Tab-separated table of C-alpha atoms and ligand atoms in Angstrom:
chain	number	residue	atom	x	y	z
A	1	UNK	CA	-137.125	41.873	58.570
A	2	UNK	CA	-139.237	39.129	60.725
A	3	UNK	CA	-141.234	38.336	56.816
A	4	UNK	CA	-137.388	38.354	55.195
A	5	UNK	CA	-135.992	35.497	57.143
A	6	UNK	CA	-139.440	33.766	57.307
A	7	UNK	CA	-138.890	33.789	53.265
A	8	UNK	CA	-135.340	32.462	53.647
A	9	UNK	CA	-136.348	29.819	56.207
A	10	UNK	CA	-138.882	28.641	53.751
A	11	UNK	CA	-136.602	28.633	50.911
A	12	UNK	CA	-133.772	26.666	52.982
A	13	UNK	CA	-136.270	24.085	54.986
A	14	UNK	CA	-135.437	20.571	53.887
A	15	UNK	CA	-137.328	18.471	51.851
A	16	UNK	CA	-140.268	17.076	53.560
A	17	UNK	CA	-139.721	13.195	54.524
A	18	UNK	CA	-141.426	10.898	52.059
A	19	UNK	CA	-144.363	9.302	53.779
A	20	UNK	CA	-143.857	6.021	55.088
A	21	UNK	CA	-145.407	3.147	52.554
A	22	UNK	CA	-148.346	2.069	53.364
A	23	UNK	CA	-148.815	-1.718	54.594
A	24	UNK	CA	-149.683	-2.732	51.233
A	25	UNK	CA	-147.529	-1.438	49.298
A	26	UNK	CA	-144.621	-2.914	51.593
A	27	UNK	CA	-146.201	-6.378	51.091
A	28	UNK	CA	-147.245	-6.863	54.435
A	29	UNK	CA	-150.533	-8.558	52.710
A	30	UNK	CA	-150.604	-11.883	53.142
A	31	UNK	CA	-149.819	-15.028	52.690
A	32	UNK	CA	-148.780	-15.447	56.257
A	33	UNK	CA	-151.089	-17.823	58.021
A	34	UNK	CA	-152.169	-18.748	61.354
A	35	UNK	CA	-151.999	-22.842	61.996
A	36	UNK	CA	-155.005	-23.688	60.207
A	37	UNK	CA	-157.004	-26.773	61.707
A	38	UNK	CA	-160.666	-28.203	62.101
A	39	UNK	CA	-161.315	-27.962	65.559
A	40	UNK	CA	-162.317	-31.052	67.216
A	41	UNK	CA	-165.516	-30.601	69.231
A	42	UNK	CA	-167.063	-32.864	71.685
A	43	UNK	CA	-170.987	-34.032	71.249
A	44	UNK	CA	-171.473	-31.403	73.528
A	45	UNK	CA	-170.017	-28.570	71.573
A	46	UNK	CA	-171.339	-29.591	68.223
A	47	UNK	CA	-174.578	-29.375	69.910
A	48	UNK	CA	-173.828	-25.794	70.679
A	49	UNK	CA	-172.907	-24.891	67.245
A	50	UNK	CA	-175.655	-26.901	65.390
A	51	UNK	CA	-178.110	-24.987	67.703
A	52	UNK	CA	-176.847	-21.511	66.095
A	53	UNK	CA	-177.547	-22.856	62.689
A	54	UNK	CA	-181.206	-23.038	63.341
A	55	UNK	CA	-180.699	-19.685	65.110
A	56	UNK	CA	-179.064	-18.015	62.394
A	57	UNK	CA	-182.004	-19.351	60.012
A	58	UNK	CA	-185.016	-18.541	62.164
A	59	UNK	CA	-184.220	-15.076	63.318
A	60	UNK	CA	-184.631	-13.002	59.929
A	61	UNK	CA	-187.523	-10.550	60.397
A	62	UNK	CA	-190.430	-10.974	58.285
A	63	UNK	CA	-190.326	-14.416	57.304
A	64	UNK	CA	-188.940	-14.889	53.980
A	65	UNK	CA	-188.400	-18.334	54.457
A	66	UNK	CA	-185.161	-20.678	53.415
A	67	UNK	CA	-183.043	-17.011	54.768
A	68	UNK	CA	-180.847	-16.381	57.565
A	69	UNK	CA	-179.709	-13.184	58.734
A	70	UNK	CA	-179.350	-10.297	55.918
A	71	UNK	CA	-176.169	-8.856	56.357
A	72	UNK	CA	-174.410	-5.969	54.442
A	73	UNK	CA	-171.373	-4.861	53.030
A	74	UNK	CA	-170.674	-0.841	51.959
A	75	UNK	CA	-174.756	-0.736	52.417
A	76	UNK	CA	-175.531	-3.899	49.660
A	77	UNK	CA	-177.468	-6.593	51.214
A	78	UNK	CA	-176.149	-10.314	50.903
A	79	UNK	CA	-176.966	-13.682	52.433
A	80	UNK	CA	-173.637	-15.175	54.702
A	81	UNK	CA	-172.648	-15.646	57.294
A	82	UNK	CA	-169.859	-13.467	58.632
A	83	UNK	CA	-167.134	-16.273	59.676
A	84	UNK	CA	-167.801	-17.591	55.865
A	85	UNK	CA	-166.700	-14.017	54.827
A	86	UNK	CA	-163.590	-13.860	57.178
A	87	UNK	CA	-162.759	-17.460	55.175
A	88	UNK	CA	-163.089	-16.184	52.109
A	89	UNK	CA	-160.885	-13.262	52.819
A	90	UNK	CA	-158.052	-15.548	54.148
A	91	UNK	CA	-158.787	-17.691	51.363
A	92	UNK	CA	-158.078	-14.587	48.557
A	93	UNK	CA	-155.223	-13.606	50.678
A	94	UNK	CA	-153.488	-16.800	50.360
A	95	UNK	CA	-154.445	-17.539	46.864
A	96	UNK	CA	-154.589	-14.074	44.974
A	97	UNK	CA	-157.451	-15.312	42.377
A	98	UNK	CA	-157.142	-14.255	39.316
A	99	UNK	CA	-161.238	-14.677	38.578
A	100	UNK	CA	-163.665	-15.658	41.165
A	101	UNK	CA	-167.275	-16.845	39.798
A	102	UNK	CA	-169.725	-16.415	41.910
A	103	UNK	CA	-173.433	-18.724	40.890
A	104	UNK	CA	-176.602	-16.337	43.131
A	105	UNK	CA	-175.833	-12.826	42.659
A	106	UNK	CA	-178.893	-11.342	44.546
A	107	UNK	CA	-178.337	-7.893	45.315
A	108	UNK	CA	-174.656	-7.990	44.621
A	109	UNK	CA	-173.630	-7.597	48.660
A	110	UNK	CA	-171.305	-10.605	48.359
A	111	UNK	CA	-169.465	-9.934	44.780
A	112	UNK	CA	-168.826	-6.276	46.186
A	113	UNK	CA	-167.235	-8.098	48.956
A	114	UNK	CA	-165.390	-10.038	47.194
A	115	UNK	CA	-164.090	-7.296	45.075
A	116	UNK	CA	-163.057	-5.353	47.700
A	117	UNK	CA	-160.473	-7.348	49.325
A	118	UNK	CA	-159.365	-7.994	45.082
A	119	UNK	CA	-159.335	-4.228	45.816
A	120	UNK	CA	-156.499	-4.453	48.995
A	121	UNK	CA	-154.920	-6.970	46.692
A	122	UNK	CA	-154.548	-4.824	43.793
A	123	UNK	CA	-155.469	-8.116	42.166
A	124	UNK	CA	-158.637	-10.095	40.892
A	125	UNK	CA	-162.078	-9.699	39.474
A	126	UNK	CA	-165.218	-11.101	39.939
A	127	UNK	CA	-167.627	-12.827	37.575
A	128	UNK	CA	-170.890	-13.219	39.033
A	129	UNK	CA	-174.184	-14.887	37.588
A	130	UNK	CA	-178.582	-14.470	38.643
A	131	UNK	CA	-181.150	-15.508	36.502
A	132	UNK	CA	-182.893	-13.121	38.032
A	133	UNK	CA	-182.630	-9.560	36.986
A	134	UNK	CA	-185.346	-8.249	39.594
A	135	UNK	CA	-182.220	-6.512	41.855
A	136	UNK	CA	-179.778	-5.250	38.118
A	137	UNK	CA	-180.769	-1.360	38.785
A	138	UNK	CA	-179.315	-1.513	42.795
A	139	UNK	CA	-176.556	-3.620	42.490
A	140	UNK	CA	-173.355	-2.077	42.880
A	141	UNK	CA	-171.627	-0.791	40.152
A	142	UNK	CA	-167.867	-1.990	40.505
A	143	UNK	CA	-165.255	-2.212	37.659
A	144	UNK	CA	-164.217	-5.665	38.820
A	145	UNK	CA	-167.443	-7.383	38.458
A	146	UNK	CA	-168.833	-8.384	35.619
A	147	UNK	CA	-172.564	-9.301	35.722
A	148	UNK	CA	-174.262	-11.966	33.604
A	149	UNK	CA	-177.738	-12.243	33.610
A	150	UNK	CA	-179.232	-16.405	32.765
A	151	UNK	CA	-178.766	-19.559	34.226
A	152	UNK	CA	-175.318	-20.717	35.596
A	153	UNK	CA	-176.112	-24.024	33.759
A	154	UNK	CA	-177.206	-22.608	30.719
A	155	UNK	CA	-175.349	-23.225	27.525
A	156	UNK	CA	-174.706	-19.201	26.638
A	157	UNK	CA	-174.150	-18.268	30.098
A	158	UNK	CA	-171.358	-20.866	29.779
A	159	UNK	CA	-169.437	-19.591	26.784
A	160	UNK	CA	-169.928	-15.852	28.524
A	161	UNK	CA	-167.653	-17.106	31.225
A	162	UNK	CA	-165.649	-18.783	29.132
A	163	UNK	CA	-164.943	-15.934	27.356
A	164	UNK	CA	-164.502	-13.523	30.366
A	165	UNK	CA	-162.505	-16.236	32.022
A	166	UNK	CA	-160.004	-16.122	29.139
A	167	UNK	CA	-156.736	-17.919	29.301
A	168	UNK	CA	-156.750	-16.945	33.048
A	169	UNK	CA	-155.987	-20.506	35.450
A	170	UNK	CA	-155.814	-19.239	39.187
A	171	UNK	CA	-159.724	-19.393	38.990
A	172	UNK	CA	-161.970	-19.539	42.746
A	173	UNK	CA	-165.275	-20.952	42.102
A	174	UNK	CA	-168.286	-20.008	44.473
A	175	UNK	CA	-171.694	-21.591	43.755
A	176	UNK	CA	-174.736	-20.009	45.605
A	177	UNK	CA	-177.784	-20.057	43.171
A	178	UNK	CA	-180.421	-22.547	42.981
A	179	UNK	CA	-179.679	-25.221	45.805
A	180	UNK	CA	-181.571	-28.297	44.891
A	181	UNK	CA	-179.134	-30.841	44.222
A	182	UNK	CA	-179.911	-31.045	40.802
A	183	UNK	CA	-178.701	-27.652	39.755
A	184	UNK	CA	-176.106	-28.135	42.299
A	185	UNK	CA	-174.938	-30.948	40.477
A	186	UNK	CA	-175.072	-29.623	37.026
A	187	UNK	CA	-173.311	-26.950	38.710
A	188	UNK	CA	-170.091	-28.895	40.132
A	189	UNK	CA	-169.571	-30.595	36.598
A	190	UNK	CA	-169.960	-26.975	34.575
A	191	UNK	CA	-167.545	-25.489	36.493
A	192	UNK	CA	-165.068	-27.551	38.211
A	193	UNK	CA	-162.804	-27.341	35.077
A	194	UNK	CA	-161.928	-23.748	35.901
A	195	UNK	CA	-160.893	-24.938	39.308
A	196	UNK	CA	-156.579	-25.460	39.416
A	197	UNK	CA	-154.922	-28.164	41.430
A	198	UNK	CA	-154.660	-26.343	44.947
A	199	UNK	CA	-157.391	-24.266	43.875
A	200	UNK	CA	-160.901	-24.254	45.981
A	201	UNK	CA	-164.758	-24.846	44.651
A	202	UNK	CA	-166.991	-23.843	47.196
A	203	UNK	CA	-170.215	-24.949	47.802
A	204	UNK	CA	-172.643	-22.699	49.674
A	205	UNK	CA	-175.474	-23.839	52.486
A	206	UNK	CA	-174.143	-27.197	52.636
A	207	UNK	CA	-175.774	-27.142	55.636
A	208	UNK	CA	-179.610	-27.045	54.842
A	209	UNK	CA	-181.788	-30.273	54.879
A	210	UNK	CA	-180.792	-31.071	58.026
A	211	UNK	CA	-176.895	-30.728	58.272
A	212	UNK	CA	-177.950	-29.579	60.487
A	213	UNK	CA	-180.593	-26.661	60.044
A	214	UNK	CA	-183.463	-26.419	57.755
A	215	UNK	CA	-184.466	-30.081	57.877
A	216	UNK	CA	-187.280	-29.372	55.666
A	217	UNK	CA	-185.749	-28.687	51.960
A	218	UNK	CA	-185.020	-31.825	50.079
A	219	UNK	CA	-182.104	-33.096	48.728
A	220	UNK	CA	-179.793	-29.608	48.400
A	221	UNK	CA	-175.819	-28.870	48.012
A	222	UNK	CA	-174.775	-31.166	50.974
A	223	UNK	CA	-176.531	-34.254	48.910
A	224	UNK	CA	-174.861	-32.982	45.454
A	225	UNK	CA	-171.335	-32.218	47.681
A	226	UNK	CA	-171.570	-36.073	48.395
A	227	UNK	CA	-172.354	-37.496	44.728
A	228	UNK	CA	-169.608	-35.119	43.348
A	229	UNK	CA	-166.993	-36.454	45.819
A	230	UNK	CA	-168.006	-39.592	45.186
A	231	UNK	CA	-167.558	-39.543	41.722
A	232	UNK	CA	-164.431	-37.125	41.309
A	233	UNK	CA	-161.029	-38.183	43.276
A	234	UNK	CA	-159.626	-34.688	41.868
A	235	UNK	CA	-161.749	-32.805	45.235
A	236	UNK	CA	-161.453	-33.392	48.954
A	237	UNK	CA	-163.536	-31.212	51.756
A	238	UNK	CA	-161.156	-28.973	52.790
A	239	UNK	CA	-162.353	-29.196	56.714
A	240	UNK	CA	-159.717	-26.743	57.682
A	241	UNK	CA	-161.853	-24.114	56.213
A	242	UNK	CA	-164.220	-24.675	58.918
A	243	UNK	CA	-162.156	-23.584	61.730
A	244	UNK	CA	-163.945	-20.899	62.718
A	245	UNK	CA	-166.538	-23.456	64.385
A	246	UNK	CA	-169.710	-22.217	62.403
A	247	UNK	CA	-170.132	-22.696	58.716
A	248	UNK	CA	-173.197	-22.517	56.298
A	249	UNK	CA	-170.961	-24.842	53.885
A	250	UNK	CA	-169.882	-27.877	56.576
A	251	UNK	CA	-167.805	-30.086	53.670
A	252	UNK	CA	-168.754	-27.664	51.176
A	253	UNK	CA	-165.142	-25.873	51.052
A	254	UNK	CA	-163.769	-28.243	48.121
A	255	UNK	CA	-160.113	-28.457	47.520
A	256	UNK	CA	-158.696	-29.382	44.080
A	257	UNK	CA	-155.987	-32.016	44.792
A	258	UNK	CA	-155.315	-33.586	41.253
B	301	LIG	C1	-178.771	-17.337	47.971
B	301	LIG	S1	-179.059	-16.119	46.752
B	301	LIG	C2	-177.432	-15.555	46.392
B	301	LIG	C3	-176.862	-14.834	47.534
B	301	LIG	C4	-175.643	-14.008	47.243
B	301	LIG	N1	-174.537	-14.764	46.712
B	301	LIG	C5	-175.264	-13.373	48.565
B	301	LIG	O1	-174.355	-13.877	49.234
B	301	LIG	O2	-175.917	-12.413	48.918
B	301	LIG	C6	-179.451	-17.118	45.387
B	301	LIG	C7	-179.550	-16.391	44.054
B	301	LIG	O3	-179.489	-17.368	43.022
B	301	LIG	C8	-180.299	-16.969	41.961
B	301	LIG	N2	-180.601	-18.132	41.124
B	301	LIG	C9	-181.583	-19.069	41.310
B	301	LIG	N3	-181.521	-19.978	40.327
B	301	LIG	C10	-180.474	-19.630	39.528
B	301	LIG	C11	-179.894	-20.182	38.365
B	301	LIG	N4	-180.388	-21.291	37.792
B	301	LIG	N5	-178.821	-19.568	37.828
B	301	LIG	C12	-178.321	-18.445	38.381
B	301	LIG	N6	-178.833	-17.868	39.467
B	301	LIG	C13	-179.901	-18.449	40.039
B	301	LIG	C14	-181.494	-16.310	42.640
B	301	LIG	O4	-182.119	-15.419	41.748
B	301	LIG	C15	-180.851	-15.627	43.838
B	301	LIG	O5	-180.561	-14.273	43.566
């Protein structure tokens, strides 16, 4: 009797409640924003931060040189800095790329980053570029990246992207290979095409030779950040990307205006 009306309450039980959706799929993702501003700092408090620049470079165990801190992401190494990578994420959320190319793959840490949140977006993919093919067998294997293998400057590497770009325009452009200003340079006026108006070019370690770690290197991305501006009204430094007080690209978050 008790395993007869156990049967009939199962038959008769209502439909179980469809699960609530989850935040993404209600469109709670983005693009609200907090106030975004450059905070002002005092001499004082510049001081502070420029201090944790040379921090940030000088405490990576066994001295690899021109490195700060190896972080991680899902296990894959990368070279940032983690406020950059908060940025960034705001920076997708507001602007839902439809490509980002990324110059310096390394180990692939960063464009696994990147693909992730184009993962929480449901959006995006990433296009990223080494010359160096040292790291190809542990880099992450991702169906939103696309690896090329060559020089970001070089002629075929060019067309590649090109041709994986396709007809897409809401295009994010991160350049983090070689930083002498030269290739920096060569850099900017390869790729700031892909870049639309309200769109963002940024230019990594901005802040080596001197502004204000790693006084040492030469002429880098800072000294190609100011030739480029110089040159091309279409960019301004978008300083409100620096809000969060410490950046490794200080005027190196370029905004397309025109
Ligand atoms: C700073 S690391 C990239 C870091 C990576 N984006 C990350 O966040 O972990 C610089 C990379 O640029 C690569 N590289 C150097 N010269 C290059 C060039 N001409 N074209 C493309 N990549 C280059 C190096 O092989 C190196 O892997």
């Amino acid at each position: 009797m008790a395993s007869f009306l156990t049967r009939l309450q199962h038959l008769f039980r209502p439909a179980p409640e469809a699960p609530p959706p989850s935040p993404w799929q209600a469109g709670n993702i983005g693009p609200v924003r907090p106030k975004l501003s450059e905070p002002r700092l005092d001499d004082v408090e510049r001081g502070i931060a420029d201090r944790f620049h040379d921090l940030y470079y000088s405490k990576l165990d066994g001295g690899m040189g021109l490195h700060t801190i190896v972080l991680s992401w899902m296990g894959y190494e990368m070279f940032k800095c983690p406020l950059d990578l908060w940025t960034y994420q705001e920076l997708m959320v507001t602007h839902r790329p439809d490509v980002i190319i990324e110059t310096g793959t390394y180990k692939g840490g960063s464009a696994l980053y990147l693909a992730s949140i184009c993962d929480m977006l449901d959006h995006g993919e990433i296009i990223t570029i080494d010359i160096d093919t040292t790291h190809d067998a542990i880099r992450p294997r991702h169906p939103r990246i696309t690896y090329l293998a060559g020089s970001s400057t070089d002629a075929g590497i060019l067309d590649q992207v090109s041709a994986c770009v396709g007809g897409r325009r809401n295009v994010m452009v991160i350049l983090d290979s070689d930083h002498r200003r030269d290739h920096v340079a060569d850099e900017l006026r390869a790729y700031r095409g892909y870049v639309p108006v309200g769109g963002l070019l940024i230019v990594e370690d901005t802040n080596i030779n001197g502004h204000p770690t790693y006084p040492g290197f030469g002429p880098g991305p800072w000294e190609a950040v100011d030739d480029f501006l110089a040159e091309d009204a279409a960019f301004v430094a978008d300083r409100s990307c620096e809000r969060f007080i410490l950046t490794m690209n200080p005027r190196g978050y370029l905004r397309r205006v025109a």
